[in-house]
GROMACS .gro file of C-alpha atoms in nm:
model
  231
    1UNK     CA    1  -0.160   9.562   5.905
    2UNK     CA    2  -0.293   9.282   5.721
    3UNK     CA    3  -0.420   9.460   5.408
    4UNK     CA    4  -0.729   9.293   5.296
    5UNK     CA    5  -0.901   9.306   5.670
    6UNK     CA    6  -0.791   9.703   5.679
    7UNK     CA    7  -1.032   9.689   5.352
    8UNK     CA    8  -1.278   9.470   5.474
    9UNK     CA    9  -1.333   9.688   5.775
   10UNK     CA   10  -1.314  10.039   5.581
   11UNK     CA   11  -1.617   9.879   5.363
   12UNK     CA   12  -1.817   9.712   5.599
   13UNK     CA   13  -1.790   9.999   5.790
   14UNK     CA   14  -1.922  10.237   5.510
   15UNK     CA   15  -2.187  10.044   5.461
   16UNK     CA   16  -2.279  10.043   5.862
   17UNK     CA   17  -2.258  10.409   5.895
   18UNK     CA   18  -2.526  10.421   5.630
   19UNK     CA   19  -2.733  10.177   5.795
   20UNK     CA   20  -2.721  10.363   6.065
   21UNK     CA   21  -2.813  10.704   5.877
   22UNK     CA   22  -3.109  10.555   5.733
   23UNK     CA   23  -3.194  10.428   6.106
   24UNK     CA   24  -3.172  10.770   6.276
   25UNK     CA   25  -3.318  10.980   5.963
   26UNK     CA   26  -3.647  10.703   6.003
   27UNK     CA   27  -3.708  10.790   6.407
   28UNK     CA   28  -4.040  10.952   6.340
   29UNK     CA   29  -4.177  10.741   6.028
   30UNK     CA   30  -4.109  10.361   6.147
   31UNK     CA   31  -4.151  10.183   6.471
   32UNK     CA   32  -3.808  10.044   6.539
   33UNK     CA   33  -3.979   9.829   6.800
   34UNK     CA   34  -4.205   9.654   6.541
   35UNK     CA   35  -4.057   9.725   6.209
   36UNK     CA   36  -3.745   9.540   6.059
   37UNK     CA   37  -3.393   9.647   5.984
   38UNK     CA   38  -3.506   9.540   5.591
   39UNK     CA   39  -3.797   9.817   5.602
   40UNK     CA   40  -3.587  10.024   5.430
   41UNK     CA   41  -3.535   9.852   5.156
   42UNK     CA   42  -3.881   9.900   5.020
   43UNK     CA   43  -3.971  10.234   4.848
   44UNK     CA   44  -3.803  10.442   4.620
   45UNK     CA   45  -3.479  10.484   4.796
   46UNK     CA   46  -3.456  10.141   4.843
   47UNK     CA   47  -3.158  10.107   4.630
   48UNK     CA   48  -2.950  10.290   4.941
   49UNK     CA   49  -3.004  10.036   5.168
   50UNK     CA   50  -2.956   9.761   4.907
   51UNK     CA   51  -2.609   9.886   4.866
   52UNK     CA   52  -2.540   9.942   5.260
   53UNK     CA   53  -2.596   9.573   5.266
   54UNK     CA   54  -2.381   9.503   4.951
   55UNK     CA   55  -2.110   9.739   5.110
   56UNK     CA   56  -2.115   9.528   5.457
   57UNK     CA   57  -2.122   9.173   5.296
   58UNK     CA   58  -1.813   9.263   5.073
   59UNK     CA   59  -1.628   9.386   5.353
   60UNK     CA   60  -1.719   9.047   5.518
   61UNK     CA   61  -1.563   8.865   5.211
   62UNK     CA   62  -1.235   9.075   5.253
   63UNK     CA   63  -1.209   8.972   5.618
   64UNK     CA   64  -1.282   8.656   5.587
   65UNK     CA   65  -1.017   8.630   5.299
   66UNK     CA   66  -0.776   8.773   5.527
   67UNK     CA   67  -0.825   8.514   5.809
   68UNK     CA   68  -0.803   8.254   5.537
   69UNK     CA   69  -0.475   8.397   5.395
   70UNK     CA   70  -0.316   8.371   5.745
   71UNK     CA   71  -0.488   8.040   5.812
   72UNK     CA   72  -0.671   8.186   6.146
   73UNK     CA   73  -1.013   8.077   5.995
   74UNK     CA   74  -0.952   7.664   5.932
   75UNK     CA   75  -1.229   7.592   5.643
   76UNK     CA   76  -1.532   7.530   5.867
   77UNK     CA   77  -1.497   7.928   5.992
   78UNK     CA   78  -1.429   8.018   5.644
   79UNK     CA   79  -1.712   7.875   5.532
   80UNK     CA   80  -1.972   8.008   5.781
   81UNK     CA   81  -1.802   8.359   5.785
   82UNK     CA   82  -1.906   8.324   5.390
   83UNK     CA   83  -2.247   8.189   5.410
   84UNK     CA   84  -2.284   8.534   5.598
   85UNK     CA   85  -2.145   8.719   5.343
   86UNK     CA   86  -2.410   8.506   5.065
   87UNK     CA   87  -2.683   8.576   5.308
   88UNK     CA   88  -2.640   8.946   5.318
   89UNK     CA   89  -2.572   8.966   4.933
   90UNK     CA   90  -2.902   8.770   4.917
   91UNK     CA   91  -3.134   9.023   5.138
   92UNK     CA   92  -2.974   9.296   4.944
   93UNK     CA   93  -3.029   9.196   4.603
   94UNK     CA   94  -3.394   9.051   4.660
   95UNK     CA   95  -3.591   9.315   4.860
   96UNK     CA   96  -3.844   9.260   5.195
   97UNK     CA   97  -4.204   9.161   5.075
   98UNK     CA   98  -4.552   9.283   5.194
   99UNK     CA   99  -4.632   8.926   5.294
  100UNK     CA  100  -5.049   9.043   5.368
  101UNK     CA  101  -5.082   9.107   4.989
  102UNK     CA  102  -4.963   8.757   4.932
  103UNK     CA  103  -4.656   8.530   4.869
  104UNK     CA  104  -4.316   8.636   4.642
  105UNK     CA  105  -4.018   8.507   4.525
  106UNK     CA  106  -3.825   8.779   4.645
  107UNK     CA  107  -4.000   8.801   4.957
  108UNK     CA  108  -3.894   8.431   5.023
  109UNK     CA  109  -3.510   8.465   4.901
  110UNK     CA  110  -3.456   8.779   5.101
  111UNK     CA  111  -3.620   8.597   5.405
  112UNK     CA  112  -3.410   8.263   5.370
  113UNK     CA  113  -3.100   8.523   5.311
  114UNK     CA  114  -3.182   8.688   5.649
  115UNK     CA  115  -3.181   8.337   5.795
  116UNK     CA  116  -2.849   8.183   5.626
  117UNK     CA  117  -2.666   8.537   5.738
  118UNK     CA  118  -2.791   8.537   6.110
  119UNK     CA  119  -2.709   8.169   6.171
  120UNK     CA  120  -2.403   8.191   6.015
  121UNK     CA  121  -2.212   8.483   6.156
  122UNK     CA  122  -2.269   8.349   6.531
  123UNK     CA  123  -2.100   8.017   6.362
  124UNK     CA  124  -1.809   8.157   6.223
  125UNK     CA  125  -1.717   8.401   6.532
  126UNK     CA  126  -1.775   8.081   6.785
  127UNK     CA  127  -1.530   7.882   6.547
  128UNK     CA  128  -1.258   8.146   6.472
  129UNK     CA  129  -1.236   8.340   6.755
  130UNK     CA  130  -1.246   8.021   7.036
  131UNK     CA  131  -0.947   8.099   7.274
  132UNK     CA  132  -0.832   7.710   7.317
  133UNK     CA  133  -0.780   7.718   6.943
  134UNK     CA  134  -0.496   8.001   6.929
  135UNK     CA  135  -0.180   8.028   7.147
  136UNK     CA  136  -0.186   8.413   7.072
  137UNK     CA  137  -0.517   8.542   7.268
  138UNK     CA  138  -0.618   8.924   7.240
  139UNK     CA  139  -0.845   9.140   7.325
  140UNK     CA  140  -1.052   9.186   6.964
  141UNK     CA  141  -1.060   8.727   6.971
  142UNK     CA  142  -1.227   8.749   7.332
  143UNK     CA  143  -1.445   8.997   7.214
  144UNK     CA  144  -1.510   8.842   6.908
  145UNK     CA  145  -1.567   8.483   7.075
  146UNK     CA  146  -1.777   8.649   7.331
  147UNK     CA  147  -2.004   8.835   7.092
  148UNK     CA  148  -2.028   8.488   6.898
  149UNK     CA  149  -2.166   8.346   7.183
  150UNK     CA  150  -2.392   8.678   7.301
  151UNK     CA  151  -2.516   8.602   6.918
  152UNK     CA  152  -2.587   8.200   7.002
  153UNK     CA  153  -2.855   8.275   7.278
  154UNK     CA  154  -2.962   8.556   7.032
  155UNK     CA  155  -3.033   8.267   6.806
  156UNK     CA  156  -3.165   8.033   7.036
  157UNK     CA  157  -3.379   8.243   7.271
  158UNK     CA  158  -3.564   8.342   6.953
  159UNK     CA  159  -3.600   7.973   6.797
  160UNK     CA  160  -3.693   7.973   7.167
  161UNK     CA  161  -3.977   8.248   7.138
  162UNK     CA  162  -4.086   8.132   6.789
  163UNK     CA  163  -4.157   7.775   6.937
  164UNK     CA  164  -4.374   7.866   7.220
  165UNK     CA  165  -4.590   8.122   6.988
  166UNK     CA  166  -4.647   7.809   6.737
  167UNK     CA  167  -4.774   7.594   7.022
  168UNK     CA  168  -5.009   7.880   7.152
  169UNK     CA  169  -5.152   7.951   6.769
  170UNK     CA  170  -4.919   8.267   6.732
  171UNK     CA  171  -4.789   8.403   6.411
  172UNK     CA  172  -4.393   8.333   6.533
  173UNK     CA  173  -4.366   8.763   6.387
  174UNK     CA  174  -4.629   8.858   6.660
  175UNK     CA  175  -4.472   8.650   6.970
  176UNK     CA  176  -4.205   8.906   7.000
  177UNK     CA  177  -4.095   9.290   6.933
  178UNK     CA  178  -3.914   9.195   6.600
  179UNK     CA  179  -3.802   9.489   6.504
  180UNK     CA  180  -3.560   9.565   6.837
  181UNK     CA  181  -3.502   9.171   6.864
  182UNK     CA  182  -3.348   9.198   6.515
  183UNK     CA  183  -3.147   9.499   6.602
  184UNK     CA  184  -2.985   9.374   6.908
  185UNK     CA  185  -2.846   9.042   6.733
  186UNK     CA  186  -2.753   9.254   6.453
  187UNK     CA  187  -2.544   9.487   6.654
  188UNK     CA  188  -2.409   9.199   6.825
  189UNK     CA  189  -2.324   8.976   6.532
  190UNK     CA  190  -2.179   9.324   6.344
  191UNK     CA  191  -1.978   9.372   6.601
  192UNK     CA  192  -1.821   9.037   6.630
  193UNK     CA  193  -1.790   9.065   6.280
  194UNK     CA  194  -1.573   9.389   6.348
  195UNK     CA  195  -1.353   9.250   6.644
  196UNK     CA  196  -1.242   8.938   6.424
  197UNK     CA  197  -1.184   9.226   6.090
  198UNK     CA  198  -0.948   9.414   6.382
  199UNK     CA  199  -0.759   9.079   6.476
  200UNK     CA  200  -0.703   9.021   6.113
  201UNK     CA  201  -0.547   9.374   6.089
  202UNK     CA  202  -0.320   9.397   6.363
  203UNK     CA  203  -0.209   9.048   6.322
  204UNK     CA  204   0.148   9.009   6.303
  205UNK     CA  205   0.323   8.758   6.034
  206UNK     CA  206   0.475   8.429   6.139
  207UNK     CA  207   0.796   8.420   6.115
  208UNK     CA  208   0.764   8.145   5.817
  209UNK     CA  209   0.575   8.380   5.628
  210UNK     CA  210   0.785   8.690   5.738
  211UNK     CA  211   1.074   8.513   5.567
  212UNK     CA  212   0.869   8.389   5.247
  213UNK     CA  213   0.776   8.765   5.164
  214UNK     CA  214   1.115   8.899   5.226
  215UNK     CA  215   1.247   8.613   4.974
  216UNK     CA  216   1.024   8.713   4.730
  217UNK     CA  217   1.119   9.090   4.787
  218UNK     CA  218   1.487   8.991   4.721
  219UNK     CA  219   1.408   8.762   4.461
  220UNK     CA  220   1.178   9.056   4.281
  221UNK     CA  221   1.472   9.268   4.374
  222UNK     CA  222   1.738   9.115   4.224
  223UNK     CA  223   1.529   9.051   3.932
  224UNK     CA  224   1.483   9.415   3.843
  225UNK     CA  225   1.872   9.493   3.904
  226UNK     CA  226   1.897   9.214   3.649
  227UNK     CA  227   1.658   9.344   3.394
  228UNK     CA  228   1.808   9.707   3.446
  229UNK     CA  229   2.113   9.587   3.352
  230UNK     CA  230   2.052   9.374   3.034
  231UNK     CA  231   1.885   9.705   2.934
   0.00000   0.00000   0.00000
């Protein structure tokens, strides 16, 4: 296994699994119909789902370094797979603002962070994971791919929703149930997310750079015998 992705998905999935926590331990205080994911960034105990977020962008920058490093990303998917990374580090560093008490710079990074993130992710999965682009197909790229394009509609049926509210004189939060419209295109994008992190993983070497590390193991080898004897 490719050891950067194994990483990248032990981290990203630490920081789900407390995600998740803080969703089921909030069933009887929040409307998860009406109330976003970000919620629980405000109050005391914000700091835990600051670092949740922190946890699953940097697990995002170790797969995406991994499909770099065995040049399954190209540079467009790299760079979308790490505007999603930026966009999470962004929501998690600037918390979610009251917006009724008024405007905030925080407020407005964390929302434009939210934004990059979302838009990105369904990017990079579309990009990477597209089956015409690899001779080697497997299951985790058509899942990938297909939860890349599950998160595409996300994107547009919402820019969709958002559009028809501003015609009617609708606040574009108020046209739709935010809260589980946000969670469904985050599990979605998460999971394609996850399915390219697995790919990375269980890739196998070329045989060009099979070679390359086992000359360098010789070379390093030999080295040492040399060193061991000079001693």
């Amino acid at each position: 296994m490719h050891q950067p992705a194994r990483w990248g998905l032990g981290v990203a999935g630490a920081g789900i699994a407390v995600i998740v926590g803080l969703e089921l331990t909030s069933l009887d205080e929040m409307n998860l119909i009406r109330r976003t994911i970000s919620e629980h960034g405000l109050g005391p105990d914000g700091w835990i789902f600051g670092l949740a977020v922190g946890l699953l962008a940097t697990g995002s920058v170790a797969i995406g370094v991994s499909l770099a490093r065995q040049r399954l990303a190209g540079v467009f998917g790299t760079v979308a797979l790490m505007g999603w990374s930026v966009g999470l580090f962004m929501t998690a560093w600037f918390e979610k603002h009251d917006w009724s008490v008024g405007p905030s710079l925080s407020g407005s990074v964390h929302r434009v962070g939210s934004f990059v993130a979302f838009l990105c992710l369904p990017l990079a999965a579309v990009i990477i994971a597209r089956p015409w682009r690899h001779r080697e197909r497997s299951r985790a790229t058509l899942v990938a791919f297909g939860l890349g394009i599950c998160s595409v509609l996300w994107v547009v049926g919402i820019a969709a929703v958002m559009f028809i509210g501003a015609r009617s004189g609708l606040a574009w939060w108020r046209v739709m149930p935010l809260g589980l419209v946000e969670r469904g295109m985050a599990v979605t994008e998460v999971g394609a997310l996850l399915a390219l992190g697995v790919w990375a993983a269980a890739k196998r070497l070329d045989p060009a750079e099979r070679s390359d590390r086992l000359v360098d193991t010789r070379v390093c080898g030999l080295a040492e015998r040399s060193g061991g004897q000079l001693t």
